[in-house]
Amino acid sequence: MATETTSAAEASAPGMPQLDVTTFGNQIFWLLLALVAIYFVLSRVALPRIAAILAERQGTITNDIAAAEDLKAKAEEAEAAYDKALADARAEAQRISAETKATIQADLDVAIAKADAEIAAKAAESEKAIAEIRAGAMEAVTEVAKNTAQEIVAVLGGKADAKSITSAVTARMKG
Amino acid sequence: MADEAKSGGGLEFHPMDQFIVKPLFGEAGDAVHWYTVTNVTLWLALAILAVIGLLVLTTSKRAVVPSRGQSIAEMAYGFVYKMVEDVTGKDGLRYFPYIMTLFMFILCANFLGLIPMSFTTTSHIAVTAIMGFGVFFAVTILGFVKNGASFLSLFWVSSAPLPLRPILAVIEIISYFVRPVSHSIRLAGNMMAGHAVLKVFAGFAQVTAVAPVAILGVVAIYGLEVLVSAIQAYVFTILTCVYLKDALHPHH
């Protein structure tokens, strides 16, 4: 920088260079040029480009959200289908189980009935056999009683006819 | 700056020398014609390059997932776009490129001015007045074109009691015409004052005794100036939006 003060600086040296009117034309000219240049750069290149970027991003986000919602709906659908299948399977299983139970019960009933009938038949047979045996035993007892009574009467010295002994024994047997 | 050689040991303050407009080429004493390439030209050109670097180069990849630089460009775009939309409404978005131009220019010029030894174009009233009056005339003409004579209802506060309205109209008209002045002086004044204060603190750093304090002061003021640079760009832009809103919707 020169040690001598310049004419422009001298004019403004005591005061503010901002008020040096001689430089106004220069500043205004270059300022207008700069503003016009910036305006063209912005309006032709920068702003449309940034607007496009922002729009593209917004579009991408919107699309992604839509896709995500789609997928979510699909997942929900799949879950519903799964739940339905599960419920169906469970109902089917219950039905099969009940059916099987009923079949088994029916078979069982039939078998029980058959077994009961057999048992009843066997019991009746046995009872018959027992009755026969009892009847046989009764006769034998009567016979033995008659003979014994005859013997006893004979020993006691009495004479007893078979007829009265039989009636007496029969009467006793009844009692 | 110019007299440093003969300053000797005494304190020398030249806080305003940084604002001198001088030719870039040729002799220091050359006259500054309107076409002369000056330091103004240089720093305006750097501001243009900064805008291009910030908004064009960073977005060249057009990435859906933005890089750091692209994020800055998108944030600047979104910030101003939302401001215009919020303040002026949907119909103000037509003027968004102009407002974005002003915002990016002032922001870049302010921050470039914070580089040591740089020249702050926005600290000059000639620069800010052109922008302030440019906004004023553009908005006024736009108001009359859009609304015709009913644009004058801006000055007739229909919600006020009738006797008060003429008084309010006078106040409104005065405030309307003061707008471009305050609009431009606010920006130039803020930038100039901050830079001058920086230089004053730097001047104090010549004295050894107070140098640490002075340097701390420079650091603190510099931090403040970073804030002021951004805020003044924002203030200028939002006031432009407010004036534009008045032009588009003059009815209170």
mmCIF file with all atom_site columns, N, CA and C in Angstrom, chain B residues 168-215:
data_model
loop_
_atom_site.group_PDB
_atom_site.id
_atom_site.type_symbol
_atom_site.label_atom_id
_atom_site.label_alt_id
_atom_site.label_comp_id
_atom_site.label_asym_id
_atom_site.label_entity_id
_atom_site.label_seq_id
_atom_site.pdbx_PDB_ins_code
_atom_site.Cartn_x
_atom_site.Cartn_y
_atom_site.Cartn_z
_atom_site.occupancy
_atom_site.B_iso_or_equiv
_atom_site.pdbx_formal_charge
_atom_site.auth_seq_id
_atom_site.auth_comp_id
_atom_site.auth_asym_id
_atom_site.auth_atom_id
_atom_site.pdbx_PDB_model_num
ATOM 1   N N  . LEU B 1 168 ? -53.760 7.482   11.634 1.00 0.00 ? 168 LEU B N  1
ATOM 2   C CA . LEU B 1 168 ? -53.058 6.222   11.381 1.00 0.00 ? 168 LEU B CA 1
ATOM 3   C C  . LEU B 1 168 ? -52.546 6.171   9.945  1.00 0.00 ? 168 LEU B C  1
ATOM 4   N N  . ALA B 1 169 ? -53.346 6.725   9.020  1.00 0.00 ? 169 ALA B N  1
ATOM 5   C CA . ALA B 1 169 ? -52.939 6.701   7.613  1.00 0.00 ? 169 ALA B CA 1
ATOM 6   C C  . ALA B 1 169 ? -51.637 7.476   7.439  1.00 0.00 ? 169 ALA B C  1
ATOM 7   N N  . VAL B 1 170 ? -51.528 8.630   8.102  1.00 0.00 ? 170 VAL B N  1
ATOM 8   C CA . VAL B 1 170 ? -50.295 9.420   8.006  1.00 0.00 ? 170 VAL B CA 1
ATOM 9   C C  . VAL B 1 170 ? -49.118 8.605   8.540  1.00 0.00 ? 170 VAL B C  1
ATOM 10  N N  . ILE B 1 171 ? -49.353 7.978   9.721  1.00 0.00 ? 171 ILE B N  1
ATOM 11  C CA . ILE B 1 171 ? -48.276 7.175   10.322 1.00 0.00 ? 171 ILE B CA 1
ATOM 12  C C  . ILE B 1 171 ? -47.891 6.021   9.404  1.00 0.00 ? 171 ILE B C  1
ATOM 13  N N  . GLU B 1 172 ? -48.908 5.385   8.834  1.00 0.00 ? 172 GLU B N  1
ATOM 14  C CA . GLU B 1 172 ? -48.651 4.229   7.966  1.00 0.00 ? 172 GLU B CA 1
ATOM 15  C C  . GLU B 1 172 ? -47.842 4.646   6.737  1.00 0.00 ? 172 GLU B C  1
ATOM 16  N N  . ILE B 1 173 ? -48.225 5.805   6.174  1.00 0.00 ? 173 ILE B N  1
ATOM 17  C CA . ILE B 1 173 ? -47.522 6.259   4.957  1.00 0.00 ? 173 ILE B CA 1
ATOM 18  C C  . ILE B 1 173 ? -46.069 6.586   5.283  1.00 0.00 ? 173 ILE B C  1
ATOM 19  N N  . ILE B 1 174 ? -45.864 7.274   6.410  1.00 0.00 ? 174 ILE B N  1
ATOM 20  C CA . ILE B 1 174 ? -44.473 7.590   6.799  1.00 0.00 ? 174 ILE B CA 1
ATOM 21  C C  . ILE B 1 174 ? -43.690 6.303   6.994  1.00 0.00 ? 174 ILE B C  1
ATOM 22  N N  . SER B 1 175 ? -44.288 5.355   7.730  1.00 0.00 ? 175 SER B N  1
ATOM 23  C CA . SER B 1 175 ? -43.555 4.117   8.007  1.00 0.00 ? 175 SER B CA 1
ATOM 24  C C  . SER B 1 175 ? -43.299 3.356   6.708  1.00 0.00 ? 175 SER B C  1
ATOM 25  N N  . TYR B 1 176 ? -44.240 3.484   5.747  1.00 0.00 ? 176 TYR B N  1
ATOM 26  C CA . TYR B 1 176 ? -44.039 2.779   4.484  1.00 0.00 ? 176 TYR B CA 1
ATOM 27  C C  . TYR B 1 176 ? -42.832 3.331   3.751  1.00 0.00 ? 176 TYR B C  1
ATOM 28  N N  . PHE B 1 177 ? -42.680 4.664   3.773  1.00 0.00 ? 177 PHE B N  1
ATOM 29  C CA . PHE B 1 177 ? -41.569 5.243   3.018  1.00 0.00 ? 177 PHE B CA 1
ATOM 30  C C  . PHE B 1 177 ? -40.250 5.159   3.773  1.00 0.00 ? 177 PHE B C  1
ATOM 31  N N  . VAL B 1 178 ? -40.329 4.909   5.079  1.00 0.00 ? 178 VAL B N  1
ATOM 32  C CA . VAL B 1 178 ? -39.094 4.753   5.849  1.00 0.00 ? 178 VAL B CA 1
ATOM 33  C C  . VAL B 1 178 ? -38.548 3.329   5.668  1.00 0.00 ? 178 VAL B C  1
ATOM 34  N N  . ARG B 1 179 ? -39.438 2.432   5.262  1.00 0.00 ? 179 ARG B N  1
ATOM 35  C CA . ARG B 1 179 ? -39.048 1.025   5.126  1.00 0.00 ? 179 ARG B CA 1
ATOM 36  C C  . ARG B 1 179 ? -37.727 0.790   4.387  1.00 0.00 ? 179 ARG B C  1
ATOM 37  N N  . PRO B 1 180 ? -37.579 1.316   3.152  1.00 0.00 ? 180 PRO B N  1
ATOM 38  C CA . PRO B 1 180 ? -36.338 0.982   2.431  1.00 0.00 ? 180 PRO B CA 1
ATOM 39  C C  . PRO B 1 180 ? -35.107 1.527   3.132  1.00 0.00 ? 180 PRO B C  1
ATOM 40  N N  . VAL B 1 181 ? -35.287 2.697   3.798  1.00 0.00 ? 181 VAL B N  1
ATOM 41  C CA . VAL B 1 181 ? -34.137 3.293   4.487  1.00 0.00 ? 181 VAL B CA 1
ATOM 42  C C  . VAL B 1 181 ? -33.692 2.383   5.626  1.00 0.00 ? 181 VAL B C  1
ATOM 43  N N  . SER B 1 182 ? -34.649 2.013   6.495  1.00 0.00 ? 182 SER B N  1
ATOM 44  C CA . SER B 1 182 ? -34.288 1.154   7.627  1.00 0.00 ? 182 SER B CA 1
ATOM 45  C C  . SER B 1 182 ? -33.822 -0.212  7.131  1.00 0.00 ? 182 SER B C  1
ATOM 46  N N  . HIS B 1 183 ? -34.469 -0.658  6.071  1.00 0.00 ? 183 HIS B N  1
ATOM 47  C CA . HIS B 1 183 ? -34.139 -1.970  5.505  1.00 0.00 ? 183 HIS B CA 1
ATOM 48  C C  . HIS B 1 183 ? -32.669 -2.041  5.109  1.00 0.00 ? 183 HIS B C  1
ATOM 49  N N  . SER B 1 184 ? -32.185 -0.968  4.452  1.00 0.00 ? 184 SER B N  1
ATOM 50  C CA . SER B 1 184 ? -30.807 -1.004  3.946  1.00 0.00 ? 184 SER B CA 1
ATOM 51  C C  . SER B 1 184 ? -29.809 -0.579  5.016  1.00 0.00 ? 184 SER B C  1
ATOM 52  N N  . ILE B 1 185 ? -30.178 0.415   5.831  1.00 0.00 ? 185 ILE B N  1
ATOM 53  C CA . ILE B 1 185 ? -29.212 0.890   6.839  1.00 0.00 ? 185 ILE B CA 1
ATOM 54  C C  . ILE B 1 185 ? -29.000 -0.178  7.899  1.00 0.00 ? 185 ILE B C  1
ATOM 55  N N  . ARG B 1 186 ? -30.047 -0.968  8.186  1.00 0.00 ? 186 ARG B N  1
ATOM 56  C CA . ARG B 1 186 ? -29.911 -2.008  9.203  1.00 0.00 ? 186 ARG B CA 1
ATOM 57  C C  . ARG B 1 186 ? -28.791 -2.987  8.827  1.00 0.00 ? 186 ARG B C  1
ATOM 58  N N  . LEU B 1 187 ? -28.822 -3.427  7.582  1.00 0.00 ? 187 LEU B N  1
ATOM 59  C CA . LEU B 1 187 ? -27.816 -4.405  7.146  1.00 0.00 ? 187 LEU B CA 1
ATOM 60  C C  . LEU B 1 187 ? -26.422 -3.781  7.092  1.00 0.00 ? 187 LEU B C  1
ATOM 61  N N  . ALA B 1 188 ? -26.315 -2.635  6.407  1.00 0.00 ? 188 ALA B N  1
ATOM 62  C CA . ALA B 1 188 ? -24.999 -1.993  6.265  1.00 0.00 ? 188 ALA B CA 1
ATOM 63  C C  . ALA B 1 188 ? -24.454 -1.612  7.628  1.00 0.00 ? 188 ALA B C  1
ATOM 64  N N  . GLY B 1 189 ? -25.305 -1.059  8.488  1.00 0.00 ? 189 GLY B N  1
ATOM 65  C CA . GLY B 1 189 ? -24.870 -0.625  9.809  1.00 0.00 ? 189 GLY B CA 1
ATOM 66  C C  . GLY B 1 189 ? -24.359 -1.778  10.632 1.00 0.00 ? 189 GLY B C  1
ATOM 67  N N  . ASN B 1 190 ? -25.104 -2.885  10.636 1.00 0.00 ? 190 ASN B N  1
ATOM 68  C CA . ASN B 1 190 ? -24.669 -4.046  11.411 1.00 0.00 ? 190 ASN B CA 1
ATOM 69  C C  . ASN B 1 190 ? -23.320 -4.556  10.936 1.00 0.00 ? 190 ASN B C  1
ATOM 70  N N  . MET B 1 191 ? -23.182 -4.677  9.629  1.00 0.00 ? 191 MET B N  1
ATOM 71  C CA . MET B 1 191 ? -21.937 -5.239  9.103  1.00 0.00 ? 191 MET B CA 1
ATOM 72  C C  . MET B 1 191 ? -20.762 -4.304  9.361  1.00 0.00 ? 191 MET B C  1
ATOM 73  N N  . MET B 1 192 ? -21.026 -3.007  9.132  1.00 0.00 ? 192 MET B N  1
ATOM 74  C CA . MET B 1 192 ? -19.943 -2.046  9.298  1.00 0.00 ? 192 MET B CA 1
ATOM 75  C C  . MET B 1 192 ? -19.527 -1.951  10.758 1.00 0.00 ? 192 MET B C  1
ATOM 76  N N  . ALA B 1 193 ? -20.477 -1.844  11.650 1.00 0.00 ? 193 ALA B N  1
ATOM 77  C CA . ALA B 1 193 ? -20.153 -1.668  13.063 1.00 0.00 ? 193 ALA B CA 1
ATOM 78  C C  . ALA B 1 193 ? -19.361 -2.864  13.577 1.00 0.00 ? 193 ALA B C  1
ATOM 79  N N  . GLY B 1 194 ? -19.811 -4.053  13.238 1.00 0.00 ? 194 GLY B N  1
ATOM 80  C CA . GLY B 1 194 ? -19.126 -5.254  13.724 1.00 0.00 ? 194 GLY B CA 1
ATOM 81  C C  . GLY B 1 194 ? -17.686 -5.308  13.250 1.00 0.00 ? 194 GLY B C  1
ATOM 82  N N  . HIS B 1 195 ? -17.489 -4.993  11.967 1.00 0.00 ? 195 HIS B N  1
ATOM 83  C CA . HIS B 1 195 ? -16.134 -5.074  11.433 1.00 0.00 ? 195 HIS B CA 1
ATOM 84  C C  . HIS B 1 195 ? -15.257 -3.974  12.011 1.00 0.00 ? 195 HIS B C  1
ATOM 85  N N  . ALA B 1 196 ? -15.845 -2.805  12.211 1.00 0.00 ? 196 ALA B N  1
ATOM 86  C CA . ALA B 1 196 ? -15.062 -1.711  12.786 1.00 0.00 ? 196 ALA B CA 1
ATOM 87  C C  . ALA B 1 196 ? -14.650 -2.063  14.215 1.00 0.00 ? 196 ALA B C  1
ATOM 88  N N  . VAL B 1 197 ? -15.568 -2.651  14.981 1.00 0.00 ? 197 VAL B N  1
ATOM 89  C CA . VAL B 1 197 ? -15.249 -3.037  16.354 1.00 0.00 ? 197 VAL B CA 1
ATOM 90  C C  . VAL B 1 197 ? -14.136 -4.075  16.367 1.00 0.00 ? 197 VAL B C  1
ATOM 91  N N  . LEU B 1 198 ? -14.198 -4.994  15.414 1.00 0.00 ? 198 LEU B N  1
ATOM 92  C CA . LEU B 1 198 ? -13.124 -5.992  15.318 1.00 0.00 ? 198 LEU B CA 1
ATOM 93  C C  . LEU B 1 198 ? -11.778 -5.308  15.130 1.00 0.00 ? 198 LEU B C  1
ATOM 94  N N  . LYS B 1 199 ? -11.763 -4.313  14.217 1.00 0.00 ? 199 LYS B N  1
ATOM 95  C CA . LYS B 1 199 ? -10.505 -3.606  13.937 1.00 0.00 ? 199 LYS B CA 1
ATOM 96  C C  . LYS B 1 199 ? -10.025 -2.841  15.157 1.00 0.00 ? 199 LYS B C  1
ATOM 97  N N  . VAL B 1 200 ? -10.969 -2.247  15.910 1.00 0.00 ? 200 VAL B N  1
ATOM 98  C CA . VAL B 1 200 ? -10.585 -1.484  17.104 1.00 0.00 ? 200 VAL B CA 1
ATOM 99  C C  . VAL B 1 200 ? -9.938  -2.409  18.126 1.00 0.00 ? 200 VAL B C  1
ATOM 100 N N  . PHE B 1 201 ? -10.553 -3.561  18.340 1.00 0.00 ? 201 PHE B N  1
ATOM 101 C CA . PHE B 1 201 ? -9.966  -4.518  19.291 1.00 0.00 ? 201 PHE B CA 1
ATOM 102 C C  . PHE B 1 201 ? -8.599  -4.973  18.799 1.00 0.00 ? 201 PHE B C  1
ATOM 103 N N  . ALA B 1 202 ? -8.482  -5.194  17.488 1.00 0.00 ? 202 ALA B N  1
ATOM 104 C CA . ALA B 1 202 ? -7.190  -5.605  16.932 1.00 0.00 ? 202 ALA B CA 1
ATOM 105 C C  . ALA B 1 202 ? -6.159  -4.504  17.148 1.00 0.00 ? 202 ALA B C  1
ATOM 106 N N  . GLY B 1 203 ? -6.597  -3.232  17.070 1.00 0.00 ? 203 GLY B N  1
ATOM 107 C CA . GLY B 1 203 ? -5.681  -2.120  17.310 1.00 0.00 ? 203 GLY B CA 1
ATOM 108 C C  . GLY B 1 203 ? -5.169  -2.126  18.734 1.00 0.00 ? 203 GLY B C  1
ATOM 109 N N  . PHE B 1 204 ? -6.051  -2.446  19.681 1.00 0.00 ? 204 PHE B N  1
ATOM 110 C CA . PHE B 1 204 ? -5.632  -2.520  21.083 1.00 0.00 ? 204 PHE B CA 1
ATOM 111 C C  . PHE B 1 204 ? -4.595  -3.623  21.287 1.00 0.00 ? 204 PHE B C  1
ATOM 112 N N  . ALA B 1 205 ? -4.628  -4.624  20.433 1.00 0.00 ? 205 ALA B N  1
ATOM 113 C CA . ALA B 1 205 ? -3.680  -5.736  20.580 1.00 0.00 ? 205 ALA B CA 1
ATOM 114 C C  . ALA B 1 205 ? -2.240  -5.282  20.363 1.00 0.00 ? 205 ALA B C  1
ATOM 115 N N  . GLN B 1 206 ? -2.047  -4.056  19.839 1.00 0.00 ? 206 GLN B N  1
ATOM 116 C CA . GLN B 1 206 ? -0.686  -3.545  19.675 1.00 0.00 ? 206 GLN B CA 1
ATOM 117 C C  . GLN B 1 206 ? -0.039  -3.251  21.023 1.00 0.00 ? 206 GLN B C  1
ATOM 118 N N  . VAL B 1 207 ? -0.869  -2.985  22.029 1.00 0.00 ? 207 VAL B N  1
ATOM 119 C CA . VAL B 1 207 ? -0.329  -2.679  23.349 1.00 0.00 ? 207 VAL B CA 1
ATOM 120 C C  . VAL B 1 207 ? -0.185  -3.983  24.119 1.00 0.00 ? 207 VAL B C  1
ATOM 121 N N  . THR B 1 208 ? 1.030   -4.290  24.530 1.00 0.00 ? 208 THR B N  1
ATOM 122 C CA . THR B 1 208 ? 1.311   -5.587  25.138 1.00 0.00 ? 208 THR B CA 1
ATOM 123 C C  . THR B 1 208 ? 0.457   -5.840  26.374 1.00 0.00 ? 208 THR B C  1
ATOM 124 N N  . ALA B 1 209 ? 0.258   -4.798  27.162 1.00 0.00 ? 209 ALA B N  1
ATOM 125 C CA . ALA B 1 209 ? -0.431  -4.989  28.437 1.00 0.00 ? 209 ALA B CA 1
ATOM 126 C C  . ALA B 1 209 ? -1.855  -5.513  28.250 1.00 0.00 ? 209 ALA B C  1
ATOM 127 N N  . VAL B 1 210 ? -2.531  -4.983  27.265 1.00 0.00 ? 210 VAL B N  1
ATOM 128 C CA . VAL B 1 210 ? -3.927  -5.371  27.102 1.00 0.00 ? 210 VAL B CA 1
ATOM 129 C C  . VAL B 1 210 ? -4.126  -6.359  25.955 1.00 0.00 ? 210 VAL B C  1
ATOM 130 N N  . ALA B 1 211 ? -3.007  -6.791  25.344 1.00 0.00 ? 211 ALA B N  1
ATOM 131 C CA . ALA B 1 211 ? -3.121  -7.646  24.167 1.00 0.00 ? 211 ALA B CA 1
ATOM 132 C C  . ALA B 1 211 ? -3.955  -8.919  24.417 1.00 0.00 ? 211 ALA B C  1
ATOM 133 N N  . PRO B 1 212 ? -3.717  -9.657  25.539 1.00 0.00 ? 212 PRO B N  1
ATOM 134 C CA . PRO B 1 212 ? -4.526  -10.872 25.734 1.00 0.00 ? 212 PRO B CA 1
ATOM 135 C C  . PRO B 1 212 ? -6.015  -10.573 25.785 1.00 0.00 ? 212 PRO B C  1
ATOM 136 N N  . VAL B 1 213 ? -6.361  -9.515  26.517 1.00 0.00 ? 213 VAL B N  1
ATOM 137 C CA . VAL B 1 213 ? -7.781  -9.141  26.603 1.00 0.00 ? 213 VAL B CA 1
ATOM 138 C C  . VAL B 1 213 ? -8.312  -8.757  25.227 1.00 0.00 ? 213 VAL B C  1
ATOM 139 N N  . ALA B 1 214 ? -7.481  -7.979  24.499 1.00 0.00 ? 214 ALA B N  1
ATOM 140 C CA . ALA B 1 214 ? -7.919  -7.526  23.178 1.00 0.00 ? 214 ALA B CA 1
ATOM 141 C C  . ALA B 1 214 ? -8.144  -8.702  22.246 1.00 0.00 ? 214 ALA B C  1
ATOM 142 N N  . ILE B 1 215 ? -7.248  -9.684  22.336 1.00 0.00 ? 215 ILE B N  1
ATOM 143 C CA . ILE B 1 215 ? -7.380  -10.837 21.426 1.00 0.00 ? 215 ILE B CA 1
ATOM 144 C C  . ILE B 1 215 ? -8.599  -11.670 21.818 1.00 0.00 ? 215 ILE B C  1
#
